[in-house]
Amino acid sequence: MLLSGTHVMEGSGRMVVTAVGINSQTGIIFTLLGAGGEEEEKKDKKAKKQDGAVAMEMQPLKSAEGGEMEEREKKKSSIPKKEKSVLQGKLTKLAVQIGKAGLVMSAITVIILVLYFVIQTFVVDGKLWLTECTPVYVQYFVKFFIIGVTVLVVAVPEGLPLAVTISLAYSVKKMMKDNNLVRHLDACETMGNATAICSDKTGTLTTNRMTVVQSYIGDLIHKEKPDPSSLNSKILDLLVNAIAINCAYTTKILPPDKEGALPQQVGNKTECALLGFVLEMQRDYQLVRDQIPEETLYKVYTFNSVRKSMSTVVCLPNGGFRLYSKGASEIVLKKCSNILNAAGELQTFRPRDRDEMVKKVIEPMACEGLRTICIAYRDFQAVPEPEWENENEIVGDLTCIAVVGIEDPVRPEVPEAIRKCQRAGITVRMVTGDNINTARAIAAKCGIIQPGEDFLCLEGKEFNRRIRNEKGEIEQERLDKLWPKLRVLARSSPTDKHTLVKGIIDSTICEQRQVVAVTGDGTNDGPALKKADVGFAMGLAGTDVAKEASDIILTDDNFSSIVKAVMWGRNVYDSISKFLQFQLTVNVVAVIVAFTGACITQDSPLKAVQMLWVNLIMDTFASLALATEPPTESLLLRKPYGRNKPLISRTMMKNILGHAVYQLVIIFTLLFVGEIFFDIDSGRNAPLHSPPSEHYTIIFNTFVMMQLFNEINARKIHGERNVFDGIFANPIFCSIVLGTFGVQILIVQFGGKPFSCAPLNAQQWLWCLFVGVGELVWGQLIASIPTSHLKCLKEAGHGPGKDEITDEELAEDEEEIDHAERELRRGQILWFRGLNRIQTQIRVVKAFRSSLYEGLEKPESKTSIHNFMTTPEFLINDYIHNIPLIDDTDVEDSEEPPGRVLWSIPPPSPNKNNNAIDSGIYLTTDTSKSAASSNPESPLHSVETSL
C-alpha cells in the first residue's frame, strides 16, 4: 500500500513483557526514591472505599500480628522524620549543656543574694520587717532577680543560632558564584565533613562529548589531531566523504548556544565525534551532504548489533558505485584486503598485517579506554550491477582508509580536583554504567586509581555476587570487606549505586562514620542521590528526577565545583567554631564576673543593659563578622572532622580558658583596686538608685575593649600565630570591629543613666585600649603553650556517640530500606493477587463455556491463560526467597497456604494455534476451586490433573 510517497508496512510482532509497575527499572527507581509509598497508600484507600470484597480478599494475607505490624509501620511513616545535620546535632547538644549550666548559675546567684540580704538585714543588723519598708525590700528582691536574669541571659549564647544561619546563608549565596546551587541549607555544612565521593563518569568526570583523540592514517599513528596539510589529499577526500555520507544525516554539529561554549552535538555521539574530526581537518561535511543529498543514496546497510557496522552505497559520476563502510575495527578490518599507504596508494592487507595492526594500533588504543572505529571503502563497476541483497559479498574486499580512537575525554580540571579531594582526606570512587575497561582507563586518567595502590575495580554482577549471601540478601559484613578498597564500579544498575552508598554510610568498621557525597545526572542516579548525605545533580545535563533528589545542583556540570563545595562546607564549620571560641570566652567571663561580683559586693559590676549590649548586639555583629570569613585553600590540607569530632577542640578550649583568665584578672583587679589606681570614687556598695560611677564604667569599657581585640584572636582556631592573616580580605569583619568600637565610644560618653555609664577622660580611654591590645600579646603567649601538654582540658560539643548512632540510625535505616523493600514486596503480592483473580474469573467463564458450547469448538483451538504453557518447569516454592512477601506470617501462620503459585517458562516449541502465545507466565491457585473444577472437561480440571 502506498501512502504519501512512503511505504506503510503491515504485519505482526511479538513482545515479551518481563516486568511492569514497581518491578520495572523505573518502578524500582521510584520506589527507592520513596515515591511509591504515597501512591500505594492512596490506591489502598481507594480500593477499600470502592470494593469491600477486595478488602475481604486481602484479609487472609494479614494475620493479627501482620496487621498490627502494618499499622505500626503506617503510623511510623506518617510521622515526618526530621533529620538534623551533623553540625546542628552538635550545636543542639552544646546549647543544652550551656543552657543548663547558665540556669544553675543564675538560680544560685539569686539564692545567695537573697540569703545574704536577709541574713545581713534581719539577723546581723536585727532589723524588723516593717510595712512601710516593704516597697524598699521588694525593690531589692527585684534587683536580685534582674541580676539573676542577667547571668542567665549572658550564659546562654543567643548569637549561636544566628551565627549558624548567617554562616550558612552567606555561604549559600557565595557558593552560587562557584556554580553550586544549594537546595538544602545544611547540605553545604555536611559537605565539609564528607569522607567519600561516589561520582558518575559521563558528563561529570568527562565532557559527555565523544571526541576523536587518536588516529591511524597512511601508515602513521597520530596521538593528537593530525595536520591536514601533512595528509595526502586523496586520503583526506576519501576520509571526509566516508564520514559525511556514511552517517545519519540527522547527526550534526551545531554552533554553541552561548558565546564561549562548546559546539552542540546532535544525534549519535559516535558519529558526532567523527563529524567533529572532519571539522578539525578544516573541511565542511555539510558541503559534501549538499552535493549528495540523502534521497540520492543508492543503498544503505544500517547499523545493528549483529553487523556492528554501517555501510552506504553512492553512485559515482563515471557510472560506477562506491560503498563507504564504518564500524567496530575488529569487524571491519577482517573484511579489508587493502589499505591506503602514506601516498594514498592501495597496498595489500594480509591477515598477518592485520594481526600486526591489532597489536600496534588497536590494542594500545583500547588499553587507553578508546573506542576504535575503522573507516573503509570499495568501488564497484556499473556493469554488471552487483547483487546488493548479498550483503556478505558486497561488504567485503574493502580498502581501509583510517582507524580512529574515540573517547569521552576527561575534563581538563578533573585530575587536579580529584588530587585536592584525596589530599583533603576524601576518597573518590567512580560508579558508572560503562564497561569496566573504559571505566578503568578513565579512572586512571582522572587519578582515582594510581599504579602501585591496592584497589578494586568491579562490575555490577561481581559486586552483587560478593556482597550477597546464598539467599540473595545483602550482608553488611561482606560489603565492609569490599568498599574500603573499591574505586571503580562499572556496569552498575541504579540499585547497585544505592546499595553501595547505603553500605558505606551504614558501615561501622571505621573509627568515624563515613559521610558520603554522590554526583549524578540521570534518573538512574536518583536513589543514590537521595540516600547520600549530600547529593550533587548536574544542572545542565541532569534530569528533573536527579535534581529533585539532590541537595546541591552543579550549574556548570563540573566536578571541580565539588571541591569548592567542600571548601565552603569546611569554612562553615570553622566559622561556627570561631564564633563559639569568641562567644564562650565572653560568656565565661561575664557569668563569673556577674556571679562573683553579686555575691561579694551585692551588685553586678556589669549592669543588665550593658550585658545586653555585649551579649546581644555585640555578639550578633561578631557572629556576622566571623561567619563571613572567606574560605582558603588551606582548608583542604586537613582531614575531614567526622561525625563525632567535638565542636570545641582542646586548642579552642585552651584559648577560651586562657583568655578568660586574662580578662578575669584584669576585671577583678579593676573592681577591687581600680579606684585607687585611677584615683576615683569607688563604685562598690553603692546605694539603690545611685548615679553611674566612673569606676564601673571603666570596668565595662575595659571588658568591651578586651572582647573587641579577642575577636581578632578568635579568627584562628588551630593555634596559628598570625591572627591578622587575610583580615583585609574580609571587609565585613573590619567594618564591624570599627563600627562596634565607634558605638562603644557613643555609649560610654553619651549613654548616661540608661546604660549606667559616666563619661571617661582621654587617659582612662587609653588605659582601656592598652588593656584591650594586651589581649593580642596574651594570645601569642597562649599559642606558645603546646596543647599536647594540657591533657586535663576536655573537649565539648561532641557528635552522637557510637551507641547512639547505631540505635538511631538503625531505626531510620530499617524504616528507609524496609520501606523500599516493603513496597516491592507489596507490589509483587498485589500483582500475583490480581493475576489470580483474573484466572479465577477466566476459569469460571471457561467452565460455563465448556458446558454450554461443548462440541462447538475443538479443545486444541481454545485460547486461555492455561494455553500459555503446557507443563510447569519449576515451583516458585523452590525459590521462595525471590518472592517477596508482605511479612513472614504469610507463610508461617497458615497451615494451608491460601494460594499455590506456579511459575513456568516453557521451552520454545511449535504452536499449532497461531493466536496463542508460546511463552509467558503460568499462575494458578487452589483457593478458587468451584463447581467448575468438578467438570472433567473444563480447562481447570485438565490443568490441575496434569499437575
GROMACS .gro file of C-alpha atoms in nm, residues 48 51-68 70-71 829-830 833 886-887 889-890 893-894 898:
model
   31
   48LYS     CA    1  -1.111  -0.011   5.033
   51ASP     CA    2  -1.470  -0.252   4.676
   52GLY     CA    3  -1.543  -0.418   5.009
   53ALA     CA    4  -1.485  -0.758   4.850
   54VAL     CA    5  -1.130  -0.665   4.762
   55ALA     CA    6  -1.064  -0.574   5.122
   56MET     CA    7  -1.211  -0.908   5.229
   57GLU     CA    8  -0.990  -1.091   4.982
   58MET     CA    9  -0.681  -0.914   5.114
   59GLN     CA   10  -0.766  -1.011   5.471
   60PRO     CA   11  -0.626  -1.370   5.475
   61LEU     CA   12  -0.282  -1.239   5.384
   62LYS     CA   13  -0.272  -1.042   5.708
   63SER     CA   14  -0.267  -1.223   6.035
   64ALA     CA   15  -0.342  -1.031   6.354
   65GLU     CA   16   0.027  -0.985   6.408
   66GLY     CA   17   0.089  -0.881   6.050
   67GLY     CA   18  -0.196  -0.629   6.066
   68GLU     CA   19  -0.052  -0.471   6.378
   70GLU     CA   20   0.140  -0.277   5.912
   71GLU     CA   21  -0.049  -0.032   6.132
  829ILE     CA   22   0.193  -0.968   4.612
  830LEU     CA   23  -0.075  -0.741   4.464
  833ARG     CA   24  -0.333  -1.147   4.356
  886ILE     CA   25   0.441  -0.854   5.290
  887ASP     CA   26   0.554  -1.025   5.609
  889THR     CA   27   0.336  -1.455   5.870
  890ASP     CA   28   0.200  -1.511   5.517
  893ASP     CA   29   0.084  -1.866   6.023
  894SER     CA   30  -0.139  -2.063   5.788
  898PRO     CA   31  -0.412  -1.955   5.066
   0.00000   0.00000   0.00000
